[in-house]
PDB file of C-alpha atoms in Angstrom:
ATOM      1  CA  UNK A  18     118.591  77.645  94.316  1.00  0.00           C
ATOM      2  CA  UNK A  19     115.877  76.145  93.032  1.00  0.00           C
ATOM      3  CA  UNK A  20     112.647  77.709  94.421  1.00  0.00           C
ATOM      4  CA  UNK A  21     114.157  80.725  91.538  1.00  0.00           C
ATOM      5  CA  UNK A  22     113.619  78.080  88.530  1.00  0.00           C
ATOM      6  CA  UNK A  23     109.715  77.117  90.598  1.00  0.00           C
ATOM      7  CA  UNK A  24     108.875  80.778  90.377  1.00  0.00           C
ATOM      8  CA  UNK A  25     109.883  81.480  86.834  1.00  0.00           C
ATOM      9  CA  UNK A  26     108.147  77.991  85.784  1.00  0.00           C
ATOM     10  CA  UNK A  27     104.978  79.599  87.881  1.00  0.00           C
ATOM     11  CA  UNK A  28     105.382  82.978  86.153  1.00  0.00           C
ATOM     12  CA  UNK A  29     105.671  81.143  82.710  1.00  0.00           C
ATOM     13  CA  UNK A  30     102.876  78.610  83.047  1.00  0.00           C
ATOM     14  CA  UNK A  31     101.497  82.129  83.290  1.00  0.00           C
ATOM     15  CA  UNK A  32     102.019  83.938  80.750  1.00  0.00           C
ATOM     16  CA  UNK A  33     100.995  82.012  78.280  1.00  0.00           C
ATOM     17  CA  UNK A  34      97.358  80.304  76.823  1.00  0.00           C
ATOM     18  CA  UNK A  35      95.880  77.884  79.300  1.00  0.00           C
ATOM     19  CA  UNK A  36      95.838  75.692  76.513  1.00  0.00           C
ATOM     20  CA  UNK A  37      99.359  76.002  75.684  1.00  0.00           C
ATOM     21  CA  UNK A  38     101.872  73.266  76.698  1.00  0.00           C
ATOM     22  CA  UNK A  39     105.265  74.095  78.378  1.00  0.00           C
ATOM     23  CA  UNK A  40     107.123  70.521  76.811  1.00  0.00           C
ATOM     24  CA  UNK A  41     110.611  71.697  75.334  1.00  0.00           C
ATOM     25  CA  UNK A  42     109.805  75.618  75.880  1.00  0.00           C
ATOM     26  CA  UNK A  43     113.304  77.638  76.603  1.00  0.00           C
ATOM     27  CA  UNK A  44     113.268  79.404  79.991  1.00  0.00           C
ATOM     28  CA  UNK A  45     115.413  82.470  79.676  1.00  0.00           C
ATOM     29  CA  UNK A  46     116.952  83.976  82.697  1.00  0.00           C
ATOM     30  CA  UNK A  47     118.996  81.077  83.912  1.00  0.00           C
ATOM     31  CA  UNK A  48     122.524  80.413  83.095  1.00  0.00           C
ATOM     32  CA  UNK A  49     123.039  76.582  83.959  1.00  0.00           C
ATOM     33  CA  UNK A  50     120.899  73.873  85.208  1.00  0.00           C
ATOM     34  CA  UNK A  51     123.746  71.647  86.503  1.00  0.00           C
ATOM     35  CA  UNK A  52     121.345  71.065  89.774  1.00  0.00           C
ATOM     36  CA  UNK A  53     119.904  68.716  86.983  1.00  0.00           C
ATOM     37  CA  UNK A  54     122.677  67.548  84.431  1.00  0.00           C
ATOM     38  CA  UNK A  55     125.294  67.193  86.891  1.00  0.00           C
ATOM     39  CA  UNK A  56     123.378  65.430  89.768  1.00  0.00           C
ATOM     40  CA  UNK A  57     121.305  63.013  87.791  1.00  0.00           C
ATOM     41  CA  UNK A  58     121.606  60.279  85.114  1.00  0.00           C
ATOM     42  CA  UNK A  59     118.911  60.213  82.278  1.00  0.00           C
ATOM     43  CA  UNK A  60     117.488  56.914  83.907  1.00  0.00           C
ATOM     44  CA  UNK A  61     117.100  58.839  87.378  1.00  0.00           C
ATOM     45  CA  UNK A  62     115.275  61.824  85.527  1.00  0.00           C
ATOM     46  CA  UNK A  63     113.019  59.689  83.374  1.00  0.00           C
ATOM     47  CA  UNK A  64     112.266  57.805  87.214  1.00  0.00           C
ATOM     48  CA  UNK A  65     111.593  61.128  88.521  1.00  0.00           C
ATOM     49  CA  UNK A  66     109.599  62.327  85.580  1.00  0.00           C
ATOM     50  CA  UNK A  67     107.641  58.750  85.732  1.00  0.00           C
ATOM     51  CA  UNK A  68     106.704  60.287  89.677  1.00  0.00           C
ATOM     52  CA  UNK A  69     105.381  63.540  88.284  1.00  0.00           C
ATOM     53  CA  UNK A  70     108.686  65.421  88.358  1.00  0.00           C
ATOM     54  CA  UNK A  71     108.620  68.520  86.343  1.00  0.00           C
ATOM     55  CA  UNK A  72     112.240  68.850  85.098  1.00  0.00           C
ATOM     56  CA  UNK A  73     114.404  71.031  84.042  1.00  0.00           C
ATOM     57  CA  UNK A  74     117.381  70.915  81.673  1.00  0.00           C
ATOM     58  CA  UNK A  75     119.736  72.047  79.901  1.00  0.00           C
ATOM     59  CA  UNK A  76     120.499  71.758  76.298  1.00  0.00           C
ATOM     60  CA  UNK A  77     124.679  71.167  74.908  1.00  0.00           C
ATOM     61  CA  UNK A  78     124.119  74.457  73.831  1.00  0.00           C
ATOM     62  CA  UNK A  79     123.419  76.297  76.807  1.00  0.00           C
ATOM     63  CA  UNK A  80     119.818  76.675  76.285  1.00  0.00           C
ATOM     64  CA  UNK A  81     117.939  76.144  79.727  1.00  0.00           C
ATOM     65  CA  UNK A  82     114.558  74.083  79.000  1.00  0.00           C
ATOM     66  CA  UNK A  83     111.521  72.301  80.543  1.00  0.00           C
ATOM     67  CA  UNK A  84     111.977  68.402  79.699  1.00  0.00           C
ATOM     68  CA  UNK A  85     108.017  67.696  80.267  1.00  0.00           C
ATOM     69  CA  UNK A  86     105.579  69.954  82.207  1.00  0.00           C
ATOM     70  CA  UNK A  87     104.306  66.952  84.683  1.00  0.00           C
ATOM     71  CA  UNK A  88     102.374  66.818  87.323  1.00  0.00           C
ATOM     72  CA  UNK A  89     102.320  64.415  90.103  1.00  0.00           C
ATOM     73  CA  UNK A  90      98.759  63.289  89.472  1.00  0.00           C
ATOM     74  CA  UNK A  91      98.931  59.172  88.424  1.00  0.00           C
ATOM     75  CA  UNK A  92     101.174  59.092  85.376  1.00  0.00           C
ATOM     76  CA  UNK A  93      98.759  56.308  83.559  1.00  0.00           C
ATOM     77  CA  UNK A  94      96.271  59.190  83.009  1.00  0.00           C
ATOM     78  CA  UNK A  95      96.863  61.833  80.559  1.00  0.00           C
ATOM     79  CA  UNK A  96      94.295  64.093  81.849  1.00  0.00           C
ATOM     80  CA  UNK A  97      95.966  64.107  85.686  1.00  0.00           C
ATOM     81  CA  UNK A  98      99.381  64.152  84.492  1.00  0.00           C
ATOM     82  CA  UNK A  99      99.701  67.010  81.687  1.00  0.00           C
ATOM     83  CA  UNK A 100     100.083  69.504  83.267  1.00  0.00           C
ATOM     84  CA  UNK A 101      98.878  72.276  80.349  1.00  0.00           C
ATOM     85  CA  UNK A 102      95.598  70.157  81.081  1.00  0.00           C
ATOM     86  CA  UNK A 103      94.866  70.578  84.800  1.00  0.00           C
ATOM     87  CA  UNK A 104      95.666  74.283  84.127  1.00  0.00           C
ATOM     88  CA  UNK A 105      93.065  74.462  80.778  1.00  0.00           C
ATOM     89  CA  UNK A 106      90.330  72.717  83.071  1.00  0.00           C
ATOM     90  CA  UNK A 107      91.089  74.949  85.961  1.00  0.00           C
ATOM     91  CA  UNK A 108      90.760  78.079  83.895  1.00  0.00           C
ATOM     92  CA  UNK A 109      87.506  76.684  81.965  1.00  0.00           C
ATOM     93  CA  UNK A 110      86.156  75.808  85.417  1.00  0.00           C
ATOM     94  CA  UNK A 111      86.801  79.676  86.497  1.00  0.00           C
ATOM     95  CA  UNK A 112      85.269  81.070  83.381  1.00  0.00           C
ATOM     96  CA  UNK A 113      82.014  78.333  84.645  1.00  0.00           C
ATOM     97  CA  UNK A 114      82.171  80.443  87.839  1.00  0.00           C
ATOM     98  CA  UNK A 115      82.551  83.691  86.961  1.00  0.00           C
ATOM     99  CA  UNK A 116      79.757  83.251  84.569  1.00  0.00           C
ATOM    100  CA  UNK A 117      77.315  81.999  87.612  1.00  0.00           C
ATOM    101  CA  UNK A 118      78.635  84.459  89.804  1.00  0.00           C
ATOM    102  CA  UNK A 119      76.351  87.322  88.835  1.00  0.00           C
ATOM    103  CA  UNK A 120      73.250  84.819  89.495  1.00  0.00           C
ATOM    104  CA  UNK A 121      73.857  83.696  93.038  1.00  0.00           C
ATOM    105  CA  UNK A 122      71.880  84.891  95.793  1.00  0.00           C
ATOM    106  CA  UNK A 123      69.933  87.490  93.593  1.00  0.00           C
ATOM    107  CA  UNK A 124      67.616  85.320  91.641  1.00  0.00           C
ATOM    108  CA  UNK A 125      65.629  82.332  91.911  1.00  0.00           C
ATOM    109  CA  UNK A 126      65.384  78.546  90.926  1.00  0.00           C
ATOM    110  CA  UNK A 127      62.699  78.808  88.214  1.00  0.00           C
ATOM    111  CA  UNK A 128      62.032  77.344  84.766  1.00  0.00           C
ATOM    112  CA  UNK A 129      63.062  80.402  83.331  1.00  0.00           C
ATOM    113  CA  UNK A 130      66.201  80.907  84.988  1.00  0.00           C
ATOM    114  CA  UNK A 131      67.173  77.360  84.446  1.00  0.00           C
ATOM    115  CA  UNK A 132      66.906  78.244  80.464  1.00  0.00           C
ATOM    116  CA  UNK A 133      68.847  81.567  80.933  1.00  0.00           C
ATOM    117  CA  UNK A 134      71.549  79.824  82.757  1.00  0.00           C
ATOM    118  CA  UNK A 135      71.528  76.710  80.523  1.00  0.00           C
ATOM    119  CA  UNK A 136      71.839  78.949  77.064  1.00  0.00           C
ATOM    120  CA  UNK A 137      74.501  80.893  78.822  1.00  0.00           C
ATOM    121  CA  UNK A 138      76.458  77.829  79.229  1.00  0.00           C
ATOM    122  CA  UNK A 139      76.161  77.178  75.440  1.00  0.00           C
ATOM    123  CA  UNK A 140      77.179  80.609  74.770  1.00  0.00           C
ATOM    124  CA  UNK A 141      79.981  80.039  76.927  1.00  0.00           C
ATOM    125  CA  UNK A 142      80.913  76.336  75.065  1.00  0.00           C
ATOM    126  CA  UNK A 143      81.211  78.268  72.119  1.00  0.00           C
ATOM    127  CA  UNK A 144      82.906  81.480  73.214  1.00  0.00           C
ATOM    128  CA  UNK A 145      85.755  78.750  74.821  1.00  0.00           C
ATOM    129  CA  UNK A 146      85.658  76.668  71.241  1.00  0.00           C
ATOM    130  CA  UNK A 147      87.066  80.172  69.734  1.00  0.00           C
ATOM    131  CA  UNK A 148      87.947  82.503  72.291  1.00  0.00           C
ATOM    132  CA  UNK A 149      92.212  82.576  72.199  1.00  0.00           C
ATOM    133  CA  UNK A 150      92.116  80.229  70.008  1.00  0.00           C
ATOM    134  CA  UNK A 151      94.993  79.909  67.389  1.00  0.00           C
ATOM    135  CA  UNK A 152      96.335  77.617  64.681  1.00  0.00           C
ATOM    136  CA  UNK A 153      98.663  75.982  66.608  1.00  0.00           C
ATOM    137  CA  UNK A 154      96.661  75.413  69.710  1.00  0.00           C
ATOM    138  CA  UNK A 155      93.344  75.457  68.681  1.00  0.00           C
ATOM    139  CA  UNK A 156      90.837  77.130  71.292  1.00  0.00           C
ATOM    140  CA  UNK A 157      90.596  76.187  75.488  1.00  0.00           C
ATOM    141  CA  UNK A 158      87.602  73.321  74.641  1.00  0.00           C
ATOM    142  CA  UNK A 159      87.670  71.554  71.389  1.00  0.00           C
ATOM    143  CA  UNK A 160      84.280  70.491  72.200  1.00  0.00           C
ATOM    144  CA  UNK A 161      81.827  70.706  75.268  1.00  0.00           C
ATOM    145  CA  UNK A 162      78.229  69.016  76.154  1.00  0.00           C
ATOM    146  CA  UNK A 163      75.634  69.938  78.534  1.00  0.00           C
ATOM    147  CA  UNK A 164      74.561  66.592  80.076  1.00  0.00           C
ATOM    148  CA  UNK A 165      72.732  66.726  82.560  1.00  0.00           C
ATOM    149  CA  UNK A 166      71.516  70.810  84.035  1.00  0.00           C
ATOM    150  CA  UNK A 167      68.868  70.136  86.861  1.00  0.00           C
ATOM    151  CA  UNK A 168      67.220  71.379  89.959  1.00  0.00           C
ATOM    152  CA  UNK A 169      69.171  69.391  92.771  1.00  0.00           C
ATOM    153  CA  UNK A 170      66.967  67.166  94.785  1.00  0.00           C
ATOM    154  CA  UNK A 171      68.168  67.517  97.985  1.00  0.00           C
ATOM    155  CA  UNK A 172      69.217  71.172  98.171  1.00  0.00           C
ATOM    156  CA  UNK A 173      66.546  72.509  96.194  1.00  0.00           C
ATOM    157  CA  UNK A 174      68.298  76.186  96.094  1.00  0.00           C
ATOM    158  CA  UNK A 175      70.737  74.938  93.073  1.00  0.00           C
ATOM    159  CA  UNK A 176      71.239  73.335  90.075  1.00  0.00           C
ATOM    160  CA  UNK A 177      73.592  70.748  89.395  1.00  0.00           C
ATOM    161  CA  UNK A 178      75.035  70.661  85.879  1.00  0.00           C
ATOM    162  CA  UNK A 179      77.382  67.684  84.776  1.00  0.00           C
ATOM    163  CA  UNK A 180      79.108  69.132  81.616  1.00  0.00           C
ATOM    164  CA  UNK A 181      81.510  66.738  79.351  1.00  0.00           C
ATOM    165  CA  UNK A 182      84.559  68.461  77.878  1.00  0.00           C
ATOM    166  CA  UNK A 183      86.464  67.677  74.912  1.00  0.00           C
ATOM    167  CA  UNK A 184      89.898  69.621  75.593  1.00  0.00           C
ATOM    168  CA  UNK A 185      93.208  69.741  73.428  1.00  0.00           C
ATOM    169  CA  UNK A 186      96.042  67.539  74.221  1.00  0.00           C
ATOM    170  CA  UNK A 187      99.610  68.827  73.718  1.00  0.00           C
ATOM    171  CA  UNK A 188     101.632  67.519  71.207  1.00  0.00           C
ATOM    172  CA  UNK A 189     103.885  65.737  72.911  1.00  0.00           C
ATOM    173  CA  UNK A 190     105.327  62.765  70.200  1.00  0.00           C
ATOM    174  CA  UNK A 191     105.025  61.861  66.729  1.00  0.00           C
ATOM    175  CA  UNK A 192     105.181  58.000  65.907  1.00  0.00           C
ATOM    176  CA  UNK A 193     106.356  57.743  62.083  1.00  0.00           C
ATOM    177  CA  UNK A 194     106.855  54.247  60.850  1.00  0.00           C
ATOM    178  CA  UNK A 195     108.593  54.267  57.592  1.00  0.00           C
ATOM    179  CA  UNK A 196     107.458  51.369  55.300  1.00  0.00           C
ATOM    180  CA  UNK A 197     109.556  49.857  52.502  1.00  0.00           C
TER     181      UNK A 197
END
Protein backbone atom coordinates (compact mmCIF):
# COMPACT_ATOMS: atom_id res chain seq x y z
CA UNK A 1 0.00 0.00 0.00
CA UNK A 2 1.15 3.12 -0.47
CA UNK A 3 0.64 5.27 2.68
CA UNK A 4 4.02 2.60 3.73
CA UNK A 5 6.25 4.32 0.83
CA UNK A 6 4.49 8.20 2.33
CA UNK A 7 5.79 7.30 5.75
CA UNK A 8 9.24 6.13 4.85
CA UNK A 9 9.51 9.28 2.34
CA UNK A 10 8.33 11.34 5.71
CA UNK A 11 10.84 9.47 7.89
CA UNK A 12 13.60 10.10 5.19
CA UNK A 13 12.93 13.73 4.36
CA UNK A 14 13.82 13.36 8.02
CA UNK A 15 16.67 12.11 8.58
CA UNK A 16 18.63 13.94 6.67
CA UNK A 17 20.01 17.97 6.37
CA UNK A 18 17.17 20.35 5.69
CA UNK A 19 19.24 21.42 3.03
CA UNK A 20 19.69 18.16 1.51
CA UNK A 21 17.68 17.14 -1.62
CA UNK A 22 15.89 13.72 -1.90
CA UNK A 23 16.19 13.71 -6.21
CA UNK A 24 17.50 10.09 -7.17
CA UNK A 25 18.13 9.02 -3.33
CA UNK A 26 17.56 4.97 -2.92
CA UNK A 27 14.81 4.16 -0.41
CA UNK A 28 15.67 0.86 1.17
CA UNK A 29 13.00 -1.24 2.66
CA UNK A 30 10.81 -1.76 -0.33
CA UNK A 31 10.99 -4.60 -2.68
CA UNK A 32 9.07 -3.33 -5.90
CA UNK A 33 7.40 -0.21 -6.90
CA UNK A 34 5.22 -1.76 -9.66
CA UNK A 35 2.23 0.59 -8.14
CA UNK A 36 4.44 2.98 -10.33
CA UNK A 37 6.23 1.08 -13.28
CA UNK A 38 3.46 -1.13 -14.00
CA UNK A 39 0.47 1.34 -13.81
CA UNK A 40 1.96 4.31 -15.54
CA UNK A 41 3.74 5.32 -18.79
CA UNK A 42 6.76 7.79 -18.50
CA UNK A 43 4.49 10.53 -20.20
CA UNK A 44 1.74 9.96 -17.37
CA UNK A 45 4.54 10.26 -14.59
CA UNK A 46 6.29 13.27 -16.05
CA UNK A 47 2.21 14.74 -16.19
CA UNK A 48 1.93 13.81 -12.69
CA UNK A 49 5.31 15.09 -11.66
CA UNK A 50 4.44 18.45 -13.80
CA UNK A 51 1.20 18.53 -10.92
CA UNK A 52 3.56 18.26 -7.99
CA UNK A 53 3.60 14.46 -7.82
CA UNK A 54 6.37 13.14 -5.75
CA UNK A 55 7.21 9.78 -7.42
CA UNK A 56 8.54 6.88 -6.82
CA UNK A 57 10.41 4.31 -8.92
CA UNK A 58 12.12 1.73 -9.51
CA UNK A 59 15.39 1.23 -11.16
CA UNK A 60 16.06 -2.21 -13.89
CA UNK A 61 18.04 -3.18 -11.17
CA UNK A 62 15.78 -3.44 -8.42
CA UNK A 63 16.82 -0.39 -6.68
CA UNK A 64 13.61 1.47 -5.30
CA UNK A 65 14.16 5.43 -5.79
CA UNK A 66 12.58 8.92 -5.52
CA UNK A 67 12.28 10.30 -9.28
CA UNK A 68 12.02 14.14 -7.98
CA UNK A 69 11.08 15.26 -4.42
CA UNK A 70 8.06 17.72 -5.69
CA UNK A 71 5.73 19.46 -4.18
CA UNK A 72 2.43 20.56 -5.37
CA UNK A 73 3.17 24.25 -4.96
CA UNK A 74 3.04 25.98 -8.84
CA UNK A 75 5.66 24.06 -10.79
CA UNK A 76 6.93 27.50 -12.64
CA UNK A 77 8.54 28.42 -9.26
CA UNK A 78 11.52 26.73 -8.00
CA UNK A 79 11.21 27.98 -4.58
CA UNK A 80 7.34 26.43 -4.16
CA UNK A 81 8.08 23.38 -5.97
CA UNK A 82 11.49 21.84 -4.51
CA UNK A 83 10.61 20.35 -2.09
CA UNK A 84 14.29 20.21 -0.07
CA UNK A 85 13.42 24.08 -0.22
CA UNK A 86 10.07 24.49 1.55
CA UNK A 87 11.61 22.10 4.15
CA UNK A 88 15.17 24.39 4.45
CA UNK A 89 12.85 27.58 4.84
CA UNK A 90 10.59 25.85 7.26
CA UNK A 91 13.45 24.76 9.45
CA UNK A 92 15.31 28.32 9.12
CA UNK A 93 11.94 29.87 9.99
CA UNK A 94 11.88 27.53 13.31
CA UNK A 95 15.42 28.30 14.24
CA UNK A 96 13.87 32.43 13.71
CA UNK A 97 11.36 31.28 16.38
CA UNK A 98 13.03 29.49 18.72
CA UNK A 99 15.54 32.21 18.86
CA UNK A 100 12.59 34.91 19.76
CA UNK A 101 11.00 32.59 21.92
CA UNK A 102 12.97 33.34 25.06
CA UNK A 103 12.04 37.23 24.49
CA UNK A 104 8.28 37.14 24.31
CA UNK A 105 6.21 38.32 27.01
CA UNK A 106 9.25 38.91 29.42
CA UNK A 107 10.81 41.99 28.01
CA UNK A 108 9.99 45.11 26.42
CA UNK A 109 9.94 47.06 23.02
CA UNK A 110 12.93 49.37 23.61
CA UNK A 111 15.91 50.68 21.64
CA UNK A 112 17.98 48.40 23.37
CA UNK A 113 16.15 45.35 22.91
CA UNK A 114 15.60 46.10 19.31
CA UNK A 115 19.67 45.99 19.01
CA UNK A 116 19.88 42.75 21.12
CA UNK A 117 17.34 41.11 19.00
CA UNK A 118 18.64 42.57 15.70
CA UNK A 119 22.51 41.33 16.45
CA UNK A 120 21.03 38.05 17.45
CA UNK A 121 19.58 37.69 14.11
CA UNK A 122 23.06 38.30 12.57
CA UNK A 123 24.50 35.85 14.85
CA UNK A 124 21.95 33.58 13.77
CA UNK A 125 22.61 34.45 9.67
CA UNK A 126 25.91 33.36 10.31
CA UNK A 127 25.53 30.37 12.62
CA UNK A 128 22.91 29.05 9.53
CA UNK A 129 25.78 30.13 6.75
CA UNK A 130 27.99 27.31 8.67
CA UNK A 131 26.07 25.43 11.02
CA UNK A 132 25.66 21.60 9.19
CA UNK A 133 27.13 22.78 6.59
CA UNK A 134 29.20 20.40 4.29
CA UNK A 135 31.01 20.28 0.95
CA UNK A 136 28.44 18.92 -0.89
CA UNK A 137 25.57 20.92 0.42
CA UNK A 138 26.96 23.87 1.61
CA UNK A 139 25.23 25.30 4.89
CA UNK A 140 20.99 25.89 5.44
CA UNK A 141 21.39 29.87 4.06
CA UNK A 142 24.02 30.65 1.57
CA UNK A 143 23.37 34.14 2.39
CA UNK A 144 20.79 36.19 4.55
CA UNK A 145 19.93 40.15 4.95
CA UNK A 146 18.22 42.01 7.57
CA UNK A 147 15.97 44.46 5.65
CA UNK A 148 13.86 45.99 7.29
CA UNK A 149 13.70 45.20 11.73
CA UNK A 150 11.14 47.83 13.15
CA UNK A 151 8.71 48.69 15.84
CA UNK A 152 5.25 47.81 14.13
CA UNK A 153 3.00 50.75 13.80
CA UNK A 154 -0.11 49.48 14.51
CA UNK A 155 0.57 46.88 17.22
CA UNK A 156 3.14 48.68 18.94
CA UNK A 157 4.02 45.46 21.26
CA UNK A 158 6.27 43.89 18.25
CA UNK A 159 8.64 44.22 15.78
CA UNK A 160 8.31 43.30 12.35
CA UNK A 161 11.47 42.11 10.61
CA UNK A 162 11.43 41.38 6.73
CA UNK A 163 14.63 39.23 6.27
CA UNK A 164 15.86 38.21 2.52
CA UNK A 165 17.36 34.73 2.22
CA UNK A 166 19.75 33.43 -0.16
CA UNK A 167 19.21 29.48 0.19
CA UNK A 168 20.91 26.51 -1.79
CA UNK A 169 19.21 24.97 -4.67
CA UNK A 170 19.61 21.21 -5.28
CA UNK A 171 21.41 20.04 -8.01
CA UNK A 172 19.02 18.82 -10.01
CA UNK A 173 20.64 18.92 -13.97
CA UNK A 174 23.75 19.65 -15.63
CA UNK A 175 23.47 21.27 -19.22
CA UNK A 176 26.91 20.40 -21.08
CA UNK A 177 27.09 21.56 -24.63
CA UNK A 178 30.00 20.04 -26.34
CA UNK A 179 31.54 22.40 -28.98
CA UNK A 180 33.55 21.26 -32.01
Amino acid sequence: EGYHLCAALAGLASGVLPQQGLTNVSISGFSSATQTTDKFSKTQLDTMALSGVWIVSQAIDGEIYTRQALTTGDYEDINQREEMLTRNVDSISYRFKDYFAPFIGVTNVTPTMEATIRGGMLKLIRLLKSERSTVQLGGQLVDAEIDRFFVSEIFKDRYVAYVSLEVPYALNNIELHLVV
